[in-house]
């Protein structure tokens, strides 16, 4: 009788109660990653060097919609201005976990403002956790096409690529994973090859991923600046799907790059914050890396001279809140 009464009360309550709002659920990762599950490190590196990518169970309608999203996004990029050092910002969230979508979006906004790149900023990313992404996904093939379009529009002698990638990393490079549907990787060799073939030599590369320091030896050059979230043999932290920032993204983008200070000073501030946060969590130091080529000032100084003087407010939950969550 009690069970019947409880069931009746529950049914009546449901009739009279307003419908519960639907909470968006991003595509989960429930299967082993395509291509890279249980393979030898040398095979993984060979696949990453080739820019290997595979998509699973994509419908023709989905593929057409994605093609249109990328085409529309590339069409928004404006040509460079002769006599002006123009920055082209490409912000990429390569993994569909929402933390990377959120970080890529805010990185695009911060870097676009800092480097006067309105009309020359491109976002490739999955969901921000609130709805399906309207941006093209951050897949290796999309990154290559974005770089090719930037190369068409820029003057390689005076303009610069500002590339921000946030994702999970591996010793072979940057990992692409779109839920259970897509997987792939980009290695240092692959990124170096793409940039070299396209003639993009002035570049600021900011890589927010575990083991991202593996990109420094191959990508560094007199006209290249590189900032990475970790050394070649260390992990970085804060990439839980429900976070708003990784440690590196919060420290560099959400704190340091919002201020009108040089790249080296911003990196030093960010590295200090990361060191303090990792010490608080008793984590193995990630050892973020900075490399600034001897001729970088040729393109960076004009951009810094146009940098907005004000500081924009930070957004999202601080990355270190994950330390409190882990204690509960």
PDB file of C-alpha atoms in Angstrom:
ATOM      1  CA  UNK A   1       0.000   0.000   0.000  1.00  0.00           C
ATOM      2  CA  UNK A   2       2.821   2.386   0.834  1.00  0.00           C
ATOM      3  CA  UNK A   3       4.469   1.664  -2.496  1.00  0.00           C
ATOM      4  CA  UNK A   4       1.208   2.393  -4.337  1.00  0.00           C
ATOM      5  CA  UNK A   5       0.727   5.656  -2.424  1.00  0.00           C
ATOM      6  CA  UNK A   6       4.274   6.791  -3.178  1.00  0.00           C
ATOM      7  CA  UNK A   7       3.871   5.948  -6.860  1.00  0.00           C
ATOM      8  CA  UNK A   8       0.539   7.798  -7.051  1.00  0.00           C
ATOM      9  CA  UNK A   9       1.988  10.849  -5.318  1.00  0.00           C
ATOM     10  CA  UNK A  10       4.944  10.858  -7.668  1.00  0.00           C
ATOM     11  CA  UNK A  11       2.690  10.623 -10.717  1.00  0.00           C
ATOM     12  CA  UNK A  12       0.474  13.485  -9.519  1.00  0.00           C
ATOM     13  CA  UNK A  13       3.552  15.584  -8.798  1.00  0.00           C
ATOM     14  CA  UNK A  14       4.844  15.007 -12.303  1.00  0.00           C
ATOM     15  CA  UNK A  15       1.503  16.069 -13.820  1.00  0.00           C
ATOM     16  CA  UNK A  16       1.448  19.323 -11.928  1.00  0.00           C
ATOM     17  CA  UNK A  17       5.152  20.125 -12.108  1.00  0.00           C
ATOM     18  CA  UNK A  18       6.777  22.008 -14.955  1.00  0.00           C
ATOM     19  CA  UNK A  19       8.949  19.945 -17.272  1.00  0.00           C
ATOM     20  CA  UNK A  20      12.590  19.768 -16.240  1.00  0.00           C
ATOM     21  CA  UNK A  21      14.887  21.687 -18.593  1.00  0.00           C
ATOM     22  CA  UNK A  22      16.906  19.515 -20.908  1.00  0.00           C
ATOM     23  CA  UNK A  23      20.599  19.597 -20.091  1.00  0.00           C
ATOM     24  CA  UNK A  24      22.875  19.426 -23.119  1.00  0.00           C
ATOM     25  CA  UNK A  25      25.062  16.331 -23.156  1.00  0.00           C
ATOM     26  CA  UNK A  26      28.195  16.538 -25.335  1.00  0.00           C
ATOM     27  CA  UNK A  27      29.140  13.491 -27.359  1.00  0.00           C
ATOM     28  CA  UNK A  28      30.855  11.093 -24.935  1.00  0.00           C
ATOM     29  CA  UNK A  29      34.064   9.156 -25.385  1.00  0.00           C
ATOM     30  CA  UNK A  30      32.921   5.567 -24.836  1.00  0.00           C
ATOM     31  CA  UNK A  31      35.038   3.604 -27.321  1.00  0.00           C
ATOM     32  CA  UNK A  32      38.794   3.146 -27.616  1.00  0.00           C
ATOM     33  CA  UNK A  33      40.358   5.888 -29.782  1.00  0.00           C
ATOM     34  CA  UNK A  34      40.416   5.043 -33.446  1.00  0.00           C
ATOM     35  CA  UNK A  35      43.828   4.324 -34.988  1.00  0.00           C
ATOM     36  CA  UNK A  36      45.779   4.737 -31.761  1.00  0.00           C
ATOM     37  CA  UNK A  37      44.394   1.969 -29.548  1.00  0.00           C
ATOM     38  CA  UNK A  38      47.017  -0.578 -28.483  1.00  0.00           C
ATOM     39  CA  UNK A  39      49.673   0.267 -31.079  1.00  0.00           C
ATOM     40  CA  UNK A  40      53.434   0.576 -30.748  1.00  0.00           C
ATOM     41  CA  UNK A  41      54.896   4.063 -30.114  1.00  0.00           C
ATOM     42  CA  UNK A  42      56.785   3.968 -33.425  1.00  0.00           C
ATOM     43  CA  UNK A  43      53.570   3.205 -35.298  1.00  0.00           C
ATOM     44  CA  UNK A  44      51.763   6.014 -33.483  1.00  0.00           C
ATOM     45  CA  UNK A  45      54.525   8.448 -34.423  1.00  0.00           C
ATOM     46  CA  UNK A  46      54.416   7.338 -38.063  1.00  0.00           C
ATOM     47  CA  UNK A  47      50.659   7.933 -38.148  1.00  0.00           C
ATOM     48  CA  UNK A  48      51.048  11.351 -36.526  1.00  0.00           C
ATOM     49  CA  UNK A  49      53.815  12.284 -38.984  1.00  0.00           C
ATOM     50  CA  UNK A  50      51.381  11.488 -41.787  1.00  0.00           C
ATOM     51  CA  UNK A  51      48.601  13.545 -40.177  1.00  0.00           C
ATOM     52  CA  UNK A  52      46.528  10.381 -39.921  1.00  0.00           C
ATOM     53  CA  UNK A  53      42.832  10.922 -39.341  1.00  0.00           C
ATOM     54  CA  UNK A  54      39.765   8.682 -39.455  1.00  0.00           C
ATOM     55  CA  UNK A  55      36.055   9.417 -39.077  1.00  0.00           C
ATOM     56  CA  UNK A  56      33.500   6.788 -38.069  1.00  0.00           C
ATOM     57  CA  UNK A  57      29.783   6.613 -38.927  1.00  0.00           C
ATOM     58  CA  UNK A  58      29.551  10.129 -40.401  1.00  0.00           C
ATOM     59  CA  UNK A  59      26.419  10.545 -42.510  1.00  0.00           C
ATOM     60  CA  UNK A  60      26.597  12.283 -45.914  1.00  0.00           C
ATOM     61  CA  UNK A  61      24.336  15.052 -44.589  1.00  0.00           C
ATOM     62  CA  UNK A  62      26.654  15.627 -41.640  1.00  0.00           C
ATOM     63  CA  UNK A  63      29.685  15.734 -43.939  1.00  0.00           C
ATOM     64  CA  UNK A  64      28.028  18.309 -46.188  1.00  0.00           C
ATOM     65  CA  UNK A  65      27.068  20.483 -43.218  1.00  0.00           C
ATOM     66  CA  UNK A  66      30.607  20.308 -41.875  1.00  0.00           C
ATOM     67  CA  UNK A  67      32.009  21.204 -45.292  1.00  0.00           C
ATOM     68  CA  UNK A  68      29.747  24.253 -45.380  1.00  0.00           C
ATOM     69  CA  UNK A  69      30.788  25.314 -41.882  1.00  0.00           C
ATOM     70  CA  UNK A  70      34.453  25.231 -42.833  1.00  0.00           C
ATOM     71  CA  UNK A  71      33.898  26.984 -46.158  1.00  0.00           C
ATOM     72  CA  UNK A  72      31.926  29.754 -44.461  1.00  0.00           C
ATOM     73  CA  UNK A  73      34.545  30.183 -41.740  1.00  0.00           C
ATOM     74  CA  UNK A  74      37.430  30.424 -44.196  1.00  0.00           C
ATOM     75  CA  UNK A  75      35.492  32.986 -46.237  1.00  0.00           C
ATOM     76  CA  UNK A  76      35.387  35.390 -43.274  1.00  0.00           C
ATOM     77  CA  UNK A  77      39.171  35.884 -43.251  1.00  0.00           C
ATOM     78  CA  UNK A  78      40.213  39.251 -44.643  1.00  0.00           C
ATOM     79  CA  UNK A  79      43.300  39.881 -46.765  1.00  0.00           C
ATOM     80  CA  UNK A  80      46.359  41.496 -45.227  1.00  0.00           C
ATOM     81  CA  UNK A  81      47.004  45.210 -45.300  1.00  0.00           C
ATOM     82  CA  UNK A  82      50.133  46.169 -47.265  1.00  0.00           C
ATOM     83  CA  UNK A  83      52.663  47.908 -45.057  1.00  0.00           C
ATOM     84  CA  UNK A  84      51.016  46.658 -41.832  1.00  0.00           C
ATOM     85  CA  UNK A  85      52.141  43.633 -39.841  1.00  0.00           C
ATOM     86  CA  UNK A  86      48.909  41.655 -39.681  1.00  0.00           C
ATOM     87  CA  UNK A  87      48.350  38.707 -37.355  1.00  0.00           C
ATOM     88  CA  UNK A  88      46.193  35.778 -38.421  1.00  0.00           C
ATOM     89  CA  UNK A  89      44.868  33.985 -35.345  1.00  0.00           C
ATOM     90  CA  UNK A  90      43.845  30.316 -35.657  1.00  0.00           C
ATOM     91  CA  UNK A  91      42.478  28.874 -32.399  1.00  0.00           C
ATOM     92  CA  UNK A  92      41.911  25.116 -32.384  1.00  0.00           C
ATOM     93  CA  UNK A  93      40.224  22.841 -29.860  1.00  0.00           C
ATOM     94  CA  UNK A  94      41.231  19.411 -31.155  1.00  0.00           C
ATOM     95  CA  UNK A  95      39.326  17.336 -28.610  1.00  0.00           C
ATOM     96  CA  UNK A  96      35.535  17.391 -28.174  1.00  0.00           C
ATOM     97  CA  UNK A  97      35.752  17.503 -24.369  1.00  0.00           C
ATOM     98  CA  UNK A  98      34.094  20.817 -23.577  1.00  0.00           C
ATOM     99  CA  UNK A  99      37.064  22.266 -21.680  1.00  0.00           C
ATOM    100  CA  UNK A 100      38.967  22.507 -24.964  1.00  0.00           C
ATOM    101  CA  UNK A 101      36.036  24.111 -26.766  1.00  0.00           C
ATOM    102  CA  UNK A 102      35.709  26.726 -24.033  1.00  0.00           C
ATOM    103  CA  UNK A 103      39.430  27.413 -23.913  1.00  0.00           C
ATOM    104  CA  UNK A 104      39.782  27.690 -27.699  1.00  0.00           C
ATOM    105  CA  UNK A 105      36.913  30.183 -27.915  1.00  0.00           C
ATOM    106  CA  UNK A 106      38.291  32.487 -25.252  1.00  0.00           C
ATOM    107  CA  UNK A 107      41.833  32.155 -26.606  1.00  0.00           C
ATOM    108  CA  UNK A 108      40.538  33.260 -30.000  1.00  0.00           C
ATOM    109  CA  UNK A 109      38.922  36.320 -28.415  1.00  0.00           C
ATOM    110  CA  UNK A 110      41.918  37.289 -26.265  1.00  0.00           C
ATOM    111  CA  UNK A 111      44.516  36.789 -28.993  1.00  0.00           C
ATOM    112  CA  UNK A 112      42.389  38.550 -31.604  1.00  0.00           C
ATOM    113  CA  UNK A 113      42.097  41.618 -29.379  1.00  0.00           C
ATOM    114  CA  UNK A 114      45.741  41.555 -28.293  1.00  0.00           C
ATOM    115  CA  UNK A 115      47.122  41.243 -31.815  1.00  0.00           C
ATOM    116  CA  UNK A 116      44.625  43.430 -33.727  1.00  0.00           C
ATOM    117  CA  UNK A 117      43.278  40.417 -35.632  1.00  0.00           C
ATOM    118  CA  UNK A 118      39.576  41.289 -36.011  1.00  0.00           C
ATOM    119  CA  UNK A 119      38.474  39.794 -39.330  1.00  0.00           C
ATOM    120  CA  UNK A 120      41.598  37.645 -39.362  1.00  0.00           C
ATOM    121  CA  UNK A 121      40.664  35.163 -36.623  1.00  0.00           C
ATOM    122  CA  UNK A 122      39.462  31.619 -37.173  1.00  0.00           C
ATOM    123  CA  UNK A 123      38.006  29.173 -34.640  1.00  0.00           C
ATOM    124  CA  UNK A 124      38.071  25.404 -35.150  1.00  0.00           C
ATOM    125  CA  UNK A 125      36.530  23.685 -32.138  1.00  0.00           C
ATOM    126  CA  UNK A 126      33.893  21.373 -30.764  1.00  0.00           C
ATOM    127  CA  UNK A 127      31.222  22.125 -28.196  1.00  0.00           C
ATOM    128  CA  UNK A 128      31.604  24.564 -25.321  1.00  0.00           C
ATOM    129  CA  UNK A 129      29.367  22.267 -23.276  1.00  0.00           C
ATOM    130  CA  UNK A 130      26.186  24.284 -23.805  1.00  0.00           C
ATOM    131  CA  UNK A 131      25.217  23.278 -27.346  1.00  0.00           C
ATOM    132  CA  UNK A 132      26.544  21.650 -30.490  1.00  0.00           C
ATOM    133  CA  UNK A 133      29.360  23.677 -31.993  1.00  0.00           C
ATOM    134  CA  UNK A 134      28.602  25.968 -34.885  1.00  0.00           C
ATOM    135  CA  UNK A 135      32.313  26.175 -35.662  1.00  0.00           C
ATOM    136  CA  UNK A 136      34.143  23.668 -37.848  1.00  0.00           C
ATOM    137  CA  UNK A 137      35.713  20.918 -35.769  1.00  0.00           C
ATOM    138  CA  UNK A 138      39.376  21.098 -34.860  1.00  0.00           C
ATOM    139  CA  UNK A 139      40.515  18.152 -36.958  1.00  0.00           C
ATOM    140  CA  UNK A 140      43.965  17.778 -38.581  1.00  0.00           C
ATOM    141  CA  UNK A 141      42.556  18.215 -42.102  1.00  0.00           C
ATOM    142  CA  UNK A 142      40.695  21.377 -41.072  1.00  0.00           C
ATOM    143  CA  UNK A 143      43.848  22.776 -39.487  1.00  0.00           C
ATOM    144  CA  UNK A 144      45.787  22.139 -42.703  1.00  0.00           C
ATOM    145  CA  UNK A 145      43.116  23.873 -44.792  1.00  0.00           C
ATOM    146  CA  UNK A 146      42.985  26.808 -42.393  1.00  0.00           C
ATOM    147  CA  UNK A 147      46.753  27.230 -42.618  1.00  0.00           C
ATOM    148  CA  UNK A 148      46.570  27.049 -46.414  1.00  0.00           C
ATOM    149  CA  UNK A 149      43.942  29.796 -46.493  1.00  0.00           C
ATOM    150  CA  UNK A 150      45.981  31.984 -44.165  1.00  0.00           C
ATOM    151  CA  UNK A 151      49.009  31.466 -46.426  1.00  0.00           C
ATOM    152  CA  UNK A 152      46.964  32.665 -49.412  1.00  0.00           C
ATOM    153  CA  UNK A 153      45.949  35.876 -47.666  1.00  0.00           C
ATOM    154  CA  UNK A 154      49.066  36.882 -45.733  1.00  0.00           C
ATOM    155  CA  UNK A 155      52.272  38.512 -46.906  1.00  0.00           C
ATOM    156  CA  UNK A 156      54.879  36.034 -45.629  1.00  0.00           C
ATOM    157  CA  UNK A 157      57.508  38.766 -45.404  1.00  0.00           C
ATOM    158  CA  UNK A 158      55.597  40.933 -42.936  1.00  0.00           C
ATOM    159  CA  UNK A 159      52.591  39.065 -41.496  1.00  0.00           C
ATOM    160  CA  UNK A 160      52.430  36.405 -38.783  1.00  0.00           C
ATOM    161  CA  UNK A 161      50.455  33.296 -37.892  1.00  0.00           C
ATOM    162  CA  UNK A 162      49.284  33.078 -34.276  1.00  0.00           C
ATOM    163  CA  UNK A 163      48.293  29.439 -33.713  1.00  0.00           C
ATOM    164  CA  UNK A 164      46.707  28.318 -30.444  1.00  0.00           C
ATOM    165  CA  UNK A 165      45.955  24.605 -30.065  1.00  0.00           C
ATOM    166  CA  UNK A 166      44.383  23.077 -26.959  1.00  0.00           C
ATOM    167  CA  UNK A 167      43.866  19.330 -26.687  1.00  0.00           C
ATOM    168  CA  UNK A 168      45.148  16.149 -25.132  1.00  0.00           C
ATOM    169  CA  UNK A 169      48.766  15.468 -25.992  1.00  0.00           C
ATOM    170  CA  UNK A 170      50.968  12.418 -26.354  1.00  0.00           C
ATOM    171  CA  UNK A 171      54.700  11.843 -26.861  1.00  0.00           C
ATOM    172  CA  UNK A 172      54.023  11.746 -30.616  1.00  0.00           C
ATOM    173  CA  UNK A 173      52.226  15.116 -30.698  1.00  0.00           C
ATOM    174  CA  UNK A 174      48.744  16.616 -30.576  1.00  0.00           C
ATOM    175  CA  UNK A 175      45.780  14.254 -30.415  1.00  0.00           C
ATOM    176  CA  UNK A 176      42.482  14.824 -32.245  1.00  0.00           C
ATOM    177  CA  UNK A 177      39.427  13.085 -30.813  1.00  0.00           C
ATOM    178  CA  UNK A 178      35.810  13.959 -31.669  1.00  0.00           C
ATOM    179  CA  UNK A 179      33.820  11.802 -29.283  1.00  0.00           C
ATOM    180  CA  UNK A 180      33.559   8.287 -30.627  1.00  0.00           C
ATOM    181  CA  UNK A 181      33.430   9.476 -34.235  1.00  0.00           C
ATOM    182  CA  UNK A 182      36.827  10.938 -35.110  1.00  0.00           C
ATOM    183  CA  UNK A 183      40.477  10.511 -34.199  1.00  0.00           C
ATOM    184  CA  UNK A 184      43.865  11.551 -35.492  1.00  0.00           C
ATOM    185  CA  UNK A 185      47.103  13.256 -34.603  1.00  0.00           C
ATOM    186  CA  UNK A 186      49.535  15.970 -35.639  1.00  0.00           C
ATOM    187  CA  UNK A 187      53.224  15.461 -34.888  1.00  0.00           C
ATOM    188  CA  UNK A 188      56.007  18.068 -34.889  1.00  0.00           C
ATOM    189  CA  UNK A 189      57.124  16.760 -38.275  1.00  0.00           C
ATOM    190  CA  UNK A 190      53.617  17.131 -39.682  1.00  0.00           C
ATOM    191  CA  UNK A 191      53.141  20.686 -38.421  1.00  0.00           C
ATOM    192  CA  UNK A 192      56.641  21.719 -39.543  1.00  0.00           C
ATOM    193  CA  UNK A 193      56.009  20.227 -42.996  1.00  0.00           C
ATOM    194  CA  UNK A 194      52.670  22.021 -43.410  1.00  0.00           C
ATOM    195  CA  UNK A 195      54.062  25.389 -42.345  1.00  0.00           C
ATOM    196  CA  UNK A 196      57.181  25.003 -44.469  1.00  0.00           C
ATOM    197  CA  UNK A 197      55.273  23.959 -47.576  1.00  0.00           C
ATOM    198  CA  UNK A 198      53.004  26.983 -47.155  1.00  0.00           C
ATOM    199  CA  UNK A 199      55.855  29.397 -46.539  1.00  0.00           C
ATOM    200  CA  UNK A 200      54.586  30.492 -43.114  1.00  0.00           C
ATOM    201  CA  UNK A 201      57.790  31.383 -41.276  1.00  0.00           C
ATOM    202  CA  UNK A 202      56.665  34.233 -39.003  1.00  0.00           C
ATOM    203  CA  UNK A 203      54.695  32.422 -36.331  1.00  0.00           C
ATOM    204  CA  UNK A 204      53.660  32.392 -32.703  1.00  0.00           C
ATOM    205  CA  UNK A 205      52.775  28.824 -31.735  1.00  0.00           C
ATOM    206  CA  UNK A 206      50.989  28.309 -28.409  1.00  0.00           C
ATOM    207  CA  UNK A 207      50.381  24.640 -27.651  1.00  0.00           C
ATOM    208  CA  UNK A 208      48.241  23.728 -24.649  1.00  0.00           C
ATOM    209  CA  UNK A 209      48.716  19.960 -24.280  1.00  0.00           C
ATOM    210  CA  UNK A 210      50.631  17.328 -22.394  1.00  0.00           C
ATOM    211  CA  UNK A 211      54.126  16.683 -23.805  1.00  0.00           C
ATOM    212  CA  UNK A 212      53.802  19.782 -26.046  1.00  0.00           C
ATOM    213  CA  UNK A 213      57.486  20.582 -25.569  1.00  0.00           C
ATOM    214  CA  UNK A 214      58.177  17.872 -28.136  1.00  0.00           C
ATOM    215  CA  UNK A 215      57.347  20.520 -30.784  1.00  0.00           C
ATOM    216  CA  UNK A 216      60.074  22.966 -29.737  1.00  0.00           C
ATOM    217  CA  UNK A 217      63.216  21.402 -31.292  1.00  0.00           C
ATOM    218  CA  UNK A 218      61.724  21.022 -34.763  1.00  0.00           C
ATOM    219  CA  UNK A 219      59.555  24.160 -34.910  1.00  0.00           C
ATOM    220  CA  UNK A 220      61.921  26.710 -33.375  1.00  0.00           C
ATOM    221  CA  UNK A 221      63.556  29.127 -35.798  1.00  0.00           C
ATOM    222  CA  UNK A 222      64.830  32.729 -35.845  1.00  0.00           C
ATOM    223  CA  UNK A 223      61.331  33.977 -36.772  1.00  0.00           C
ATOM    224  CA  UNK A 224      59.301  31.632 -34.532  1.00  0.00           C
ATOM    225  CA  UNK A 225      58.071  32.045 -30.965  1.00  0.00           C
ATOM    226  CA  UNK A 226      56.766  28.927 -29.199  1.00  0.00           C
ATOM    227  CA  UNK A 227      55.023  28.599 -25.843  1.00  0.00           C
ATOM    228  CA  UNK A 228      54.069  25.117 -24.633  1.00  0.00           C
ATOM    229  CA  UNK A 229      52.137  23.837 -21.634  1.00  0.00           C
ATOM    230  CA  UNK A 230      54.708  21.191 -20.761  1.00  0.00           C
ATOM    231  CA  UNK A 231      58.126  19.868 -21.628  1.00  0.00           C
ATOM    232  CA  UNK A 232      58.542  16.961 -24.018  1.00  0.00           C
ATOM    233  CA  UNK A 233      58.372  14.371 -21.234  1.00  0.00           C
ATOM    234  CA  UNK A 234      55.844  15.916 -18.830  1.00  0.00           C
ATOM    235  CA  UNK A 235      52.070  16.103 -18.601  1.00  0.00           C
ATOM    236  CA  UNK A 236      50.142  19.315 -18.022  1.00  0.00           C
ATOM    237  CA  UNK A 237      47.049  19.631 -15.847  1.00  0.00           C
ATOM    238  CA  UNK A 238      43.439  20.789 -15.672  1.00  0.00           C
ATOM    239  CA  UNK A 239      42.028  19.120 -18.787  1.00  0.00           C
ATOM    240  CA  UNK A 240      38.975  17.568 -17.101  1.00  0.00           C
ATOM    241  CA  UNK A 241      36.004  17.873 -19.460  1.00  0.00           C
ATOM    242  CA  UNK A 242      33.863  19.965 -17.097  1.00  0.00           C
ATOM    243  CA  UNK A 243      36.595  22.530 -16.367  1.00  0.00           C
ATOM    244  CA  UNK A 244      36.563  25.960 -17.993  1.00  0.00           C
ATOM    245  CA  UNK A 245      40.328  26.106 -18.389  1.00  0.00           C
ATOM    246  CA  UNK A 246      43.403  23.963 -18.356  1.00  0.00           C
ATOM    247  CA  UNK A 247      46.111  25.216 -15.965  1.00  0.00           C
ATOM    248  CA  UNK A 248      48.129  26.518 -18.913  1.00  0.00           C
ATOM    249  CA  UNK A 249      45.188  28.190 -20.657  1.00  0.00           C
ATOM    250  CA  UNK A 250      44.040  29.888 -17.465  1.00  0.00           C
ATOM    251  CA  UNK A 251      47.511  31.127 -16.555  1.00  0.00           C
ATOM    252  CA  UNK A 252      48.594  32.307 -20.001  1.00  0.00           C
ATOM    253  CA  UNK A 253      45.384  33.350 -21.766  1.00  0.00           C
ATOM    254  CA  UNK A 254      43.000  34.172 -18.933  1.00  0.00           C
ATOM    255  CA  UNK A 255      45.617  35.979 -16.824  1.00  0.00           C
ATOM    256  CA  UNK A 256      48.849  36.996 -18.514  1.00  0.00           C
ATOM    257  CA  UNK A 257      47.905  37.712 -22.144  1.00  0.00           C
ATOM    258  CA  UNK A 258      44.975  39.905 -21.110  1.00  0.00           C
ATOM    259  CA  UNK A 259      47.505  42.456 -19.854  1.00  0.00           C
ATOM    260  CA  UNK A 260      49.491  44.865 -22.055  1.00  0.00           C
ATOM    261  CA  UNK A 261      52.850  43.226 -21.408  1.00  0.00           C
ATOM    262  CA  UNK A 262      55.416  41.615 -23.741  1.00  0.00           C
ATOM    263  CA  UNK A 263      55.172  37.933 -24.621  1.00  0.00           C
ATOM    264  CA  UNK A 264      58.225  37.021 -22.537  1.00  0.00           C
ATOM    265  CA  UNK A 265      56.821  38.781 -19.467  1.00  0.00           C
ATOM    266  CA  UNK A 266      53.395  37.215 -19.995  1.00  0.00           C
ATOM    267  CA  UNK A 267      54.963  33.768 -20.279  1.00  0.00           C
ATOM    268  CA  UNK A 268      57.002  34.318 -17.123  1.00  0.00           C
ATOM    269  CA  UNK A 269      53.853  35.356 -15.224  1.00  0.00           C
ATOM    270  CA  UNK A 270      51.956  32.330 -16.514  1.00  0.00           C
ATOM    271  CA  UNK A 271      54.767  29.911 -15.707  1.00  0.00           C
ATOM    272  CA  UNK A 272      54.935  31.284 -12.162  1.00  0.00           C
ATOM    273  CA  UNK A 273      51.206  30.780 -11.669  1.00  0.00           C
ATOM    274  CA  UNK A 274      51.376  27.237 -13.012  1.00  0.00           C
ATOM    275  CA  UNK A 275      54.304  26.412 -10.736  1.00  0.00           C
ATOM    276  CA  UNK A 276      52.379  27.690  -7.709  1.00  0.00           C
ATOM    277  CA  UNK A 277      49.210  25.794  -8.641  1.00  0.00           C
ATOM    278  CA  UNK A 278      51.118  22.557  -9.212  1.00  0.00           C
ATOM    279  CA  UNK A 279      52.910  22.962  -5.893  1.00  0.00           C
ATOM    280  CA  UNK A 280      49.563  23.486  -4.160  1.00  0.00           C
ATOM    281  CA  UNK A 281      48.275  20.247  -5.666  1.00  0.00           C
ATOM    282  CA  UNK A 282      51.553  18.394  -5.051  1.00  0.00           C
ATOM    283  CA  UNK A 283      51.724  17.647  -8.766  1.00  0.00           C
ATOM    284  CA  UNK A 284      54.784  16.763 -10.791  1.00  0.00           C
ATOM    285  CA  UNK A 285      55.881  20.046 -12.443  1.00  0.00           C
ATOM    286  CA  UNK A 286      54.820  20.296 -16.062  1.00  0.00           C
ATOM    287  CA  UNK A 287      57.770  22.509 -17.009  1.00  0.00           C
ATOM    288  CA  UNK A 288      56.135  24.781 -19.626  1.00  0.00           C
ATOM    289  CA  UNK A 289      58.512  25.950 -22.338  1.00  0.00           C
ATOM    290  CA  UNK A 290      59.232  29.265 -24.073  1.00  0.00           C
ATOM    291  CA  UNK A 291      61.368  29.735 -27.190  1.00  0.00           C
ATOM    292  CA  UNK A 292      61.667  33.134 -28.870  1.00  0.00           C
ATOM    293  CA  UNK A 293      63.756  33.311 -32.040  1.00  0.00           C
ATOM    294  CA  UNK A 294      66.400  35.971 -32.581  1.00  0.00           C
ATOM    295  CA  UNK A 295      64.405  37.728 -35.337  1.00  0.00           C
ATOM    296  CA  UNK A 296      60.950  37.504 -33.759  1.00  0.00           C
ATOM    297  CA  UNK A 297      61.064  41.147 -32.676  1.00  0.00           C
ATOM    298  CA  UNK A 298      60.865  42.127 -36.346  1.00  0.00           C
ATOM    299  CA  UNK A 299      57.181  41.149 -36.429  1.00  0.00           C
ATOM    300  CA  UNK A 300      56.363  41.082 -32.722  1.00  0.00           C
ATOM    301  CA  UNK A 301      57.449  44.659 -31.933  1.00  0.00           C
ATOM    302  CA  UNK A 302      54.936  46.227 -34.386  1.00  0.00           C
ATOM    303  CA  UNK A 303      52.151  44.039 -32.992  1.00  0.00           C
ATOM    304  CA  UNK A 304      53.079  44.932 -29.415  1.00  0.00           C
ATOM    305  CA  UNK A 305      53.057  48.615 -30.340  1.00  0.00           C
ATOM    306  CA  UNK A 306      49.386  48.296 -31.355  1.00  0.00           C
ATOM    307  CA  UNK A 307      48.450  46.216 -28.292  1.00  0.00           C
ATOM    308  CA  UNK A 308      45.415  47.577 -26.402  1.00  0.00           C
ATOM    309  CA  UNK A 309      46.465  49.336 -23.221  1.00  0.00           C
ATOM    310  CA  UNK A 310      43.656  48.051 -21.010  1.00  0.00           C
ATOM    311  CA  UNK A 311      43.283  44.691 -19.276  1.00  0.00           C
ATOM    312  CA  UNK A 312      40.185  42.610 -19.976  1.00  0.00           C
ATOM    313  CA  UNK A 313      38.467  40.731 -17.118  1.00  0.00           C
ATOM    314  CA  UNK A 314      39.063  37.054 -16.530  1.00  0.00           C
ATOM    315  CA  UNK A 315      36.233  34.623 -17.305  1.00  0.00           C
ATOM    316  CA  UNK A 316      35.208  31.148 -16.165  1.00  0.00           C
ATOM    317  CA  UNK A 317      36.050  29.136 -13.099  1.00  0.00           C
ATOM    318  CA  UNK A 318      39.721  29.242 -12.097  1.00  0.00           C
ATOM    319  CA  UNK A 319      41.549  26.130 -13.251  1.00  0.00           C
ATOM    320  CA  UNK A 320      42.771  25.366  -9.734  1.00  0.00           C
ATOM    321  CA  UNK A 321      39.228  24.705  -8.519  1.00  0.00           C
ATOM    322  CA  UNK A 322      39.850  21.183  -9.801  1.00  0.00           C
ATOM    323  CA  UNK A 323      42.216  20.742  -6.838  1.00  0.00           C
ATOM    324  CA  UNK A 324      39.364  21.453  -4.421  1.00  0.00           C
ATOM    325  CA  UNK A 325      37.052  19.126  -6.364  1.00  0.00           C
ATOM    326  CA  UNK A 326      39.569  16.281  -6.068  1.00  0.00           C
ATOM    327  CA  UNK A 327      39.694  16.692  -2.290  1.00  0.00           C
ATOM    328  CA  UNK A 328      35.969  16.138  -1.902  1.00  0.00           C
TER     329      UNK A 328
END
